mmCIF file of C-alpha atoms in Angstrom:
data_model
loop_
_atom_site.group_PDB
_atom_site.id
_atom_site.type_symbol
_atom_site.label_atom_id
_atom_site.label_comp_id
_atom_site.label_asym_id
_atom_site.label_seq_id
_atom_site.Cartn_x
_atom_site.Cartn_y
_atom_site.Cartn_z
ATOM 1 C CA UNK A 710 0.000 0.000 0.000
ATOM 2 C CA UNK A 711 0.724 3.533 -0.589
ATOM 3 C CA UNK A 712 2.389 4.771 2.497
ATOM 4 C CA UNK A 713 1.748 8.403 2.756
ATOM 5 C CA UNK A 714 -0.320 10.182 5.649
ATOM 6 C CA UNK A 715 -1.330 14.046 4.793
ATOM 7 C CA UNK A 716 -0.685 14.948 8.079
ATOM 8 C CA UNK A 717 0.574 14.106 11.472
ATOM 9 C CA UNK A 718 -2.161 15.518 13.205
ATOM 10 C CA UNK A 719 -5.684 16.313 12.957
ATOM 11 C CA UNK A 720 -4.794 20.048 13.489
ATOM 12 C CA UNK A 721 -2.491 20.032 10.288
ATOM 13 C CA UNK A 722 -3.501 20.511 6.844
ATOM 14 C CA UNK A 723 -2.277 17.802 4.468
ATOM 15 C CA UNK A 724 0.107 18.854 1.685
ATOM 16 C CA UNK A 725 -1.440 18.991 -1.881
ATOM 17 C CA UNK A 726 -0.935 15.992 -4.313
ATOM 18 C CA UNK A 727 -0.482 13.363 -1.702
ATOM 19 C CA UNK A 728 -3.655 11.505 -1.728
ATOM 20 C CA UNK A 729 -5.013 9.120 -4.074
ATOM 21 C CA UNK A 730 -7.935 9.500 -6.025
ATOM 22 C CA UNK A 731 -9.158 5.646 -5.460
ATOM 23 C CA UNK A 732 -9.046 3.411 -2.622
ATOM 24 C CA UNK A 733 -6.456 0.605 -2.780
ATOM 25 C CA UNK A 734 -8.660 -1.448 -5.380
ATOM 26 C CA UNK A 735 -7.842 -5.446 -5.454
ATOM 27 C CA UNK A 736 -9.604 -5.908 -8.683
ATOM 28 C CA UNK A 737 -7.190 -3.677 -10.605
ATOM 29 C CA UNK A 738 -3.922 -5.416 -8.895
ATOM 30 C CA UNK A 739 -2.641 -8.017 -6.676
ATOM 31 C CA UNK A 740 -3.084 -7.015 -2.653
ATOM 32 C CA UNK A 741 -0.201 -6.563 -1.253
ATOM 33 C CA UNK A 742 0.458 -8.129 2.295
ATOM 34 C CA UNK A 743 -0.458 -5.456 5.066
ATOM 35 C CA UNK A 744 2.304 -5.231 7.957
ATOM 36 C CA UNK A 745 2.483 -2.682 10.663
ATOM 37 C CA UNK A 746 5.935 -2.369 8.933
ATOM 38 C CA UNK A 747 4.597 -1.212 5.286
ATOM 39 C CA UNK A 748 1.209 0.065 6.333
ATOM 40 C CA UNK A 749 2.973 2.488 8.674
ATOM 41 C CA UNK A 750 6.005 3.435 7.371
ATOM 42 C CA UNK A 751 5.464 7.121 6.657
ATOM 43 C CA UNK A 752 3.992 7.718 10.415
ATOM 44 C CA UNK A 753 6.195 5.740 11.969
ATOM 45 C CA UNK A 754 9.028 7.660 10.381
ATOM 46 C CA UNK A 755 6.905 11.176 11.472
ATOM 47 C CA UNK A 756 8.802 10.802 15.177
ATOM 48 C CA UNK A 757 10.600 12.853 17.188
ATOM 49 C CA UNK A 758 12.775 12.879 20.741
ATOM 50 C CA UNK A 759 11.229 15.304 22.801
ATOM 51 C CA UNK A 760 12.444 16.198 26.172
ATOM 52 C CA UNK A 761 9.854 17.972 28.507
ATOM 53 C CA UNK A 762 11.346 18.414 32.187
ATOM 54 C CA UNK A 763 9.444 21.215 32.114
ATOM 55 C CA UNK A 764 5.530 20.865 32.283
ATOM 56 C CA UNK A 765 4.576 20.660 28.761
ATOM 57 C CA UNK A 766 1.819 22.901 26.870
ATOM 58 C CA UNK A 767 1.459 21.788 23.688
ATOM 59 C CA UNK A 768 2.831 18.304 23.067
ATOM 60 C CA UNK A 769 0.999 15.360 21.977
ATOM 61 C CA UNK A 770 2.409 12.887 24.355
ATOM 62 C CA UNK A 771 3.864 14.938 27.045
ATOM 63 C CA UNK A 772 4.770 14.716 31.023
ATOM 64 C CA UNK A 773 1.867 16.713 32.780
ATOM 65 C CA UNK A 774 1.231 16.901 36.153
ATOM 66 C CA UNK A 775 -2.226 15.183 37.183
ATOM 67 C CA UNK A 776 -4.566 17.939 37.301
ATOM 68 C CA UNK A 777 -3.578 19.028 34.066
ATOM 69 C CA UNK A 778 -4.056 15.690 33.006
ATOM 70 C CA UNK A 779 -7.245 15.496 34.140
ATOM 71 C CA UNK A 780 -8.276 19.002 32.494
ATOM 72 C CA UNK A 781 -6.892 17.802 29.312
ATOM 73 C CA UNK A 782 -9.143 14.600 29.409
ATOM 74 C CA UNK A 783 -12.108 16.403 30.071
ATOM 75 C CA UNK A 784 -11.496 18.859 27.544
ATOM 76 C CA UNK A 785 -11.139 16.873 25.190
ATOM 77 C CA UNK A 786 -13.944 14.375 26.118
ATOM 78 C CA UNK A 787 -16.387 17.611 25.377
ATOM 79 C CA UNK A 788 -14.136 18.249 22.302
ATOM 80 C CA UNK A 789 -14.529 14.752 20.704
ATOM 81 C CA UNK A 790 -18.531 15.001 21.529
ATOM 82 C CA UNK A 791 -18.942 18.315 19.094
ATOM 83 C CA UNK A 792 -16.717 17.003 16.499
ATOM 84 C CA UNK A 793 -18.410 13.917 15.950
ATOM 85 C CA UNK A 794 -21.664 15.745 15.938
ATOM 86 C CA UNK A 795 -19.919 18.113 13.440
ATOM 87 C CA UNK A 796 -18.869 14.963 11.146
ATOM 88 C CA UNK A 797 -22.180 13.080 11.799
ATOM 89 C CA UNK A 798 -20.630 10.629 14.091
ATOM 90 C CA UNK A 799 -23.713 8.224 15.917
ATOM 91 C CA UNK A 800 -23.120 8.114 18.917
ATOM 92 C CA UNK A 801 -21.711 4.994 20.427
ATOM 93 C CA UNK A 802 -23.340 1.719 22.395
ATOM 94 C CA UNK A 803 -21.565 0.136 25.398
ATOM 95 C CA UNK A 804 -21.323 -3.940 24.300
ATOM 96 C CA UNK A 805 -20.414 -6.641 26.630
ATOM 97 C CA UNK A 806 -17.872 -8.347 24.417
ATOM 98 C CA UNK A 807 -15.823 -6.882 21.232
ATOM 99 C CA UNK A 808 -17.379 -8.712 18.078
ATOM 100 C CA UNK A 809 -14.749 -10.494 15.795
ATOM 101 C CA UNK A 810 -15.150 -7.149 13.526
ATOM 102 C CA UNK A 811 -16.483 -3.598 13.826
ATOM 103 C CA UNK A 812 -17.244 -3.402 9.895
ATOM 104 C CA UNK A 813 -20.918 -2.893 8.540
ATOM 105 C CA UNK A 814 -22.335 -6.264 7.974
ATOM 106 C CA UNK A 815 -23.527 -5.426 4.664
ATOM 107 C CA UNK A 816 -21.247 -7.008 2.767
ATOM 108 C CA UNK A 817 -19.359 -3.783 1.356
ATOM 109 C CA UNK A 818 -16.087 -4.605 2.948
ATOM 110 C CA UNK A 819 -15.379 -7.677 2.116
ATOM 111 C CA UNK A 820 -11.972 -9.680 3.327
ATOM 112 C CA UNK A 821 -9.965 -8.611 0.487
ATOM 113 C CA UNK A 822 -10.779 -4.885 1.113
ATOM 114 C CA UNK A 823 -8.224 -2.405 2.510
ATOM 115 C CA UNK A 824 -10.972 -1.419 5.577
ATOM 116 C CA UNK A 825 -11.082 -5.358 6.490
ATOM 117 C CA UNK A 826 -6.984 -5.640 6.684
ATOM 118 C CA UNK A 827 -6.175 -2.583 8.533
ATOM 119 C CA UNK A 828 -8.715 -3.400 10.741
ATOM 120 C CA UNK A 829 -7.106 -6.827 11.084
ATOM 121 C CA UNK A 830 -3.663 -5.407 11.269
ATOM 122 C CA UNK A 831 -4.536 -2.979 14.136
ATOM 123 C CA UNK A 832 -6.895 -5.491 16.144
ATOM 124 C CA UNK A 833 -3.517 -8.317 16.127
ATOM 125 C CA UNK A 834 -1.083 -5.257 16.783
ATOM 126 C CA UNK A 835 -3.401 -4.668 19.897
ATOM 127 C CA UNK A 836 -3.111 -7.821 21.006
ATOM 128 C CA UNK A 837 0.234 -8.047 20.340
ATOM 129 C CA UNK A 838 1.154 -4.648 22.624
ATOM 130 C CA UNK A 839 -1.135 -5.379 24.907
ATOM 131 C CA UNK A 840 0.745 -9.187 26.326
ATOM 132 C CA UNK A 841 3.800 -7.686 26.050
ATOM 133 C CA UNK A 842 2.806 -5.099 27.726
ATOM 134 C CA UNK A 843 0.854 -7.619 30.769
ATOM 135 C CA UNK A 844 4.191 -9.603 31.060
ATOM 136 C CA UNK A 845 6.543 -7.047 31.859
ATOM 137 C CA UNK A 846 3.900 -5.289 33.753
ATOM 138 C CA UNK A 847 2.087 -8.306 35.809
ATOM 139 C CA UNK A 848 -1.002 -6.562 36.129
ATOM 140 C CA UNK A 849 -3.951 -6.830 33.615
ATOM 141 C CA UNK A 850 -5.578 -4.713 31.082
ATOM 142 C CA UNK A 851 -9.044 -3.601 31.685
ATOM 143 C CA UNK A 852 -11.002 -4.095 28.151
ATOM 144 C CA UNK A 853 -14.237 -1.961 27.203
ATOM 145 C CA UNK A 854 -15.693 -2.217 23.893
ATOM 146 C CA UNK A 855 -18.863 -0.381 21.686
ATOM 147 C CA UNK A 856 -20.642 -0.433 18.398
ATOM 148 C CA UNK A 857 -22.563 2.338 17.086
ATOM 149 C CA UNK A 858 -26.081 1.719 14.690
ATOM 150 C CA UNK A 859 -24.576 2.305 11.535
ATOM 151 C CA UNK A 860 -21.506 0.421 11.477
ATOM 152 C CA UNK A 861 -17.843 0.758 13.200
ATOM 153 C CA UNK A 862 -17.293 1.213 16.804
ATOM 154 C CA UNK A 863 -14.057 0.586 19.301
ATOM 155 C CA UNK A 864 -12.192 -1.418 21.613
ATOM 156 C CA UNK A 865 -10.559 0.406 24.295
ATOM 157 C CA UNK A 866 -7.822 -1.301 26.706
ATOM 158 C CA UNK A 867 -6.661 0.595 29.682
ATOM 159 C CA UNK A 868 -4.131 -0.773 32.906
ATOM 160 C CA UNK A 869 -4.018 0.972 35.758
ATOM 161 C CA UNK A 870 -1.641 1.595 38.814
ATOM 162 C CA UNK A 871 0.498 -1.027 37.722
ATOM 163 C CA UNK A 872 4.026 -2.618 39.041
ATOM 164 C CA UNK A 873 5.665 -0.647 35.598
ATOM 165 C CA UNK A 874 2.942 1.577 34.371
ATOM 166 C CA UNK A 875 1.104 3.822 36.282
ATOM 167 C CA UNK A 876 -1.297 4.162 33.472
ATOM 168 C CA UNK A 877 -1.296 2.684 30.118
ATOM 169 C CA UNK A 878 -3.847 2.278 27.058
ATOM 170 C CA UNK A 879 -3.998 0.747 24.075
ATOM 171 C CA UNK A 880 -7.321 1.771 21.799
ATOM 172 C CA UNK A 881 -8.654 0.699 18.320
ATOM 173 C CA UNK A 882 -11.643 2.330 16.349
ATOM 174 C CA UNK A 883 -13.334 2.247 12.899
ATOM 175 C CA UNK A 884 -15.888 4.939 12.384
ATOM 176 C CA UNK A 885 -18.363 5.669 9.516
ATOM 177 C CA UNK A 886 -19.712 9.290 9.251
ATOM 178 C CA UNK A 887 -20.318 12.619 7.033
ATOM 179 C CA UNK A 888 -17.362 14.721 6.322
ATOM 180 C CA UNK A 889 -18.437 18.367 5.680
ATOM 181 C CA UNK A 890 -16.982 19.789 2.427
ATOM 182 C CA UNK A 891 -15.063 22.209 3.554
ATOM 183 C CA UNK A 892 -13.520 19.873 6.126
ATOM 184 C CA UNK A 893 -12.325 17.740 3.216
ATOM 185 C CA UNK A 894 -10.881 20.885 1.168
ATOM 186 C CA UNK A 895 -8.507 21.466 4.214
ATOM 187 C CA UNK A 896 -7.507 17.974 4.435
ATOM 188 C CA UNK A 897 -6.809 17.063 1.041
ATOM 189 C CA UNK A 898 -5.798 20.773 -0.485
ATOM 190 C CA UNK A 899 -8.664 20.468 -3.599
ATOM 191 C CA UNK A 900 -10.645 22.895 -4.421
ATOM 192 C CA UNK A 901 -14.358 23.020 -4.841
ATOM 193 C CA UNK A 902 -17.533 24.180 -4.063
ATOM 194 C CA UNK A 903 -19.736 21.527 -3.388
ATOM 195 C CA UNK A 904 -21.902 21.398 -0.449
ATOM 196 C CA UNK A 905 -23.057 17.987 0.338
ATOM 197 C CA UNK A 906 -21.687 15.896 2.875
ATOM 198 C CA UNK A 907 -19.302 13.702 1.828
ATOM 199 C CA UNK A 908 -18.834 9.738 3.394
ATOM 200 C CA UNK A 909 -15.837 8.708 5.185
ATOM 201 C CA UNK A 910 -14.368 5.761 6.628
ATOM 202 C CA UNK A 911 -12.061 5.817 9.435
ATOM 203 C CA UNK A 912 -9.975 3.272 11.170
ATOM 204 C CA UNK A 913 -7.022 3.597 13.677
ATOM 205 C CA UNK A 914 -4.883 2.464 16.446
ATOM 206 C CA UNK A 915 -3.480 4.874 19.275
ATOM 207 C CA UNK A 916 -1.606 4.131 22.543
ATOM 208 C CA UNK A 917 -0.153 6.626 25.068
ATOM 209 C CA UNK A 918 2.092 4.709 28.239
ATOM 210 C CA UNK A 919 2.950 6.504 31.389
ATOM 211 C CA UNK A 920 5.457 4.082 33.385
ATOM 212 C CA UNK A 921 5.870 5.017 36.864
ATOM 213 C CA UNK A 922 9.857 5.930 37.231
ATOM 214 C CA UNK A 923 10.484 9.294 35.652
ATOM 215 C CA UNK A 924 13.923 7.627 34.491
ATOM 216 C CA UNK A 925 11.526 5.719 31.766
ATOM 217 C CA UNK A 926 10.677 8.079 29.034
ATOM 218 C CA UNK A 927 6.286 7.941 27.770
ATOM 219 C CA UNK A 928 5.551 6.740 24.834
ATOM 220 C CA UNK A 929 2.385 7.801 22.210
ATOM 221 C CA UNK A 930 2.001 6.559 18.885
ATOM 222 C CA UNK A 931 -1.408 6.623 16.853
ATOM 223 C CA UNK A 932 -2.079 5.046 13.128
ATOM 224 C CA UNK A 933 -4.871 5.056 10.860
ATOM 225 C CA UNK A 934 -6.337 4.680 7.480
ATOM 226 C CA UNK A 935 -8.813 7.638 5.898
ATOM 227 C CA UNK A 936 -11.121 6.951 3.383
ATOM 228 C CA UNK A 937 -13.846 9.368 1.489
ATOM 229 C CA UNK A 938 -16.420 8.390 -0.365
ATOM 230 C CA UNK A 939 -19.109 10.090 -3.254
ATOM 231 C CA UNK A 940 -21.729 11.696 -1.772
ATOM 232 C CA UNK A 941 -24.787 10.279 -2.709
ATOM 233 C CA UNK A 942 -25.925 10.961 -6.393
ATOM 234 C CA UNK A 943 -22.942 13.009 -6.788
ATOM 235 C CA UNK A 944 -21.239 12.649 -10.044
ATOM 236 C CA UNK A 945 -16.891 12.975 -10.435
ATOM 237 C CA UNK A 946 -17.541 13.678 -6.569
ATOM 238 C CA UNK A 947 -14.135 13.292 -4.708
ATOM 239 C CA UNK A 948 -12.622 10.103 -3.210
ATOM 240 C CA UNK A 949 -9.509 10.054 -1.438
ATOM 241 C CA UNK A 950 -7.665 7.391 0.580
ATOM 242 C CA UNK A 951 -4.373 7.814 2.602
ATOM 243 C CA UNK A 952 -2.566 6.491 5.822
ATOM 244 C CA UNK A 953 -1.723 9.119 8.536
ATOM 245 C CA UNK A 954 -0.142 9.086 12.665
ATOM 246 C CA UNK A 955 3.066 9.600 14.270
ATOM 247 C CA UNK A 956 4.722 8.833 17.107
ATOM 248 C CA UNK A 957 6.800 10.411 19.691
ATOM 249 C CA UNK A 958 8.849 9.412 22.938
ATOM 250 C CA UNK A 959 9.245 11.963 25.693
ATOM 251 C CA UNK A 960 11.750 12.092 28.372
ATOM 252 C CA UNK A 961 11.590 13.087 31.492
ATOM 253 C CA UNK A 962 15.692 12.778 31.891
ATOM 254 C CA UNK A 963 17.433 12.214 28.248
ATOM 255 C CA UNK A 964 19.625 8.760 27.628
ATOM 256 C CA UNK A 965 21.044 9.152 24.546
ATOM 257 C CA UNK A 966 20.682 5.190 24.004
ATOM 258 C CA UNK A 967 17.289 5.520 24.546
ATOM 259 C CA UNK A 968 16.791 8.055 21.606
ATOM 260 C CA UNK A 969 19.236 5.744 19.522
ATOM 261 C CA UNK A 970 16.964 2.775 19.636
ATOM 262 C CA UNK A 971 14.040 4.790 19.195
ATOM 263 C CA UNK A 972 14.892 6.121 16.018
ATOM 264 C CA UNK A 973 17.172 3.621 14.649
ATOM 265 C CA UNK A 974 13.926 1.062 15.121
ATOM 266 C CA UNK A 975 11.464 3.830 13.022
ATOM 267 C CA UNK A 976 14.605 4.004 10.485
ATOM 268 C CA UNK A 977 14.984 0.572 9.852
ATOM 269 C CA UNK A 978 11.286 0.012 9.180
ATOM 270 C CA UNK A 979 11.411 3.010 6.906
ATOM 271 C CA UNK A 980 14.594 1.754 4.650
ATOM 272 C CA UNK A 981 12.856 -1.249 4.059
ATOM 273 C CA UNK A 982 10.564 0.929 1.465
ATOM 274 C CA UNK A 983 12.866 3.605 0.579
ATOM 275 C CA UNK A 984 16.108 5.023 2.128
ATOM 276 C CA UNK A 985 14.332 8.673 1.511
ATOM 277 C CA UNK A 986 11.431 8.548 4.115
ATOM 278 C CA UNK A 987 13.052 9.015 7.101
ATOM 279 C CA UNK A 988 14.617 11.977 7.123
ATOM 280 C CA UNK A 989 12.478 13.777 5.078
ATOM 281 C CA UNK A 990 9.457 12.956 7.633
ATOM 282 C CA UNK A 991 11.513 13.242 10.694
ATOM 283 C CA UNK A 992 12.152 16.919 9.419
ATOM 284 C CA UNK A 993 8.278 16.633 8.797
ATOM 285 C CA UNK A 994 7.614 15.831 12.691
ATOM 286 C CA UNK A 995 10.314 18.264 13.812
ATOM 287 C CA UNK A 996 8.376 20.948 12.172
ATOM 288 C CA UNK A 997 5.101 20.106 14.014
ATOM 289 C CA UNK A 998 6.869 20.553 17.059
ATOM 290 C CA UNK A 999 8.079 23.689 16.716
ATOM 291 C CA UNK A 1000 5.126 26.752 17.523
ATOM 292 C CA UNK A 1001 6.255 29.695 14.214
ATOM 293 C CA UNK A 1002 5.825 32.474 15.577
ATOM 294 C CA UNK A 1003 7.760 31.816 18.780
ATOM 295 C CA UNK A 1004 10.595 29.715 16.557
ATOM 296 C CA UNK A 1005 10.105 27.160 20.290
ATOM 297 C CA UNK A 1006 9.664 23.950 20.615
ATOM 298 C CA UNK A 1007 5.567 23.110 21.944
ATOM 299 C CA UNK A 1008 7.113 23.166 25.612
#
């Protein structure tokens, strides 16, 4: 699969001429096997070192003190409520047990479909961090899960006060919902004047781990897949596809081996693809960072 995100954040506007104007089509050639290593290349590569002894301010996966991280949960609790109302999110339903998929059951995405292998790929990469994660902790994950009428949902997995963490999560989603025009100008860069809401597809992976010993550095990562769809009726109406995240590792005291393994590890799974992507999205992830008109780092 093409591996290149427009952004890597939700607050950035995607570059022009980066997206695709179809999906990743198996009809027209051969699928090619989804990885977390070729699916995420690009975002992986979008990562940074970023040391905050200080209490950060604007950083995605910083060292806060508890009520700040508390006021930063609830803000953006309310946030998340008005932008899925905004995108035409339904809201979600609590569900005993995660079902073996969170795609519509109409048939639409089928196995072979990119939708049905990233969500595969990001439901075994859960499981995957998530043991790993239980053995070198000894304490258990805490699972929640939730559908919503229309198709998609979540699985979130969260461990608490444990021997190494003092919090850690691990979350999946797939969402179906309306994209207003405008919102897809400024993410793709086109032009246009339509007005109709336009389908999208959404699925993704995110994790953010808080170990207890400030001598551990936190880790956040997210990953997902975009799609748009025609709006109904519409004809030559847009459709777009593209893979998008980062990652980032923040210090609360810098070892330099640390920040070697970190980014030789996003490296190596870059230069599998091509020797190119990692520094040229490093330098894309070193220029989130950095607020313009202050010429600072978002610390």
């Amino acid at each position: 699969p093409r591996c290149t995100p427009p952004a890597l954040d939700a607050h950035t506007r995607a570059p022009e001429g980066r997206h695709s104007r179809h999906p990743p089509s198996t009809a027209r050639h051969p699928p090619p096997e989804v990885t977390m290593a070729s699916a995420t290349c690009v975002p992986m590569a979008a990562a940074t070192l970023r040391p905050s002894v200080q209490q950060a301010r604007g950083s995605k996966a910083s060292l806060r003190t508890r009520g700040a991280r508390t006021r930063t949960q609830q803000s953006v609790s309310r946030g998340a409520r008005k932008v899925a109302m905004a995108v035409g999110i339904e809201q979600e339903v609590a569900i005993d047990e995660a079902p073996l998929s969170l795609l519509r059951e109409d048939g639409a995405d089928d196995a072979s479909s990119m939708r049905a292998r990233f969500e595969k790929m990001i439901r075994n990469a859960q499981n995957e961090i998530v043991a790993a994660i239980e053995e070198l902790d000894g304490s258990k994950f805490q699972e929640d899960a939730w559908t919503r009428p229309g198709g998609g949902g979540g699985i979130s997995r969260v461990l608490q006060n444990g021997n190494v963490f003092e919090k850690a999560g691990v979350n999946v989603s797939v969402v179906y919902g309306q994209m207003p025009p405008d919102a897809y100008r400024a993410a793709t860069g086109e032009s246009g004047t339509g007005k109709e809401m336009i389908p999208f597809f959404a699925a993704g992976i995110s994790s953010v781990m808080h170990p207890k010993n400030p001598m551990a550095p936190t880790v956040h990562f997210n990953y997902r897949y975009f799609e748009t769809d025609a709006p109904a009726g519409a004809e030559a109406a847009p459709r777009s596809w593209w893979f998008g995240g980062g990652t980032d590792l923040t210090p609360s005291y810098i070892f330099e081996d640390d920040a070697a393994h970190f980014h030789g590890t996003l490296k190596g799974a870059c230069d599998k693809h091509d020797a190119a992507f990692y520094p040229r999205f490093k330098t894309w992830a070193d220029d989130y960072f950095i607020i313009k008109h202050r010429q600072n780092e978002r610390r």
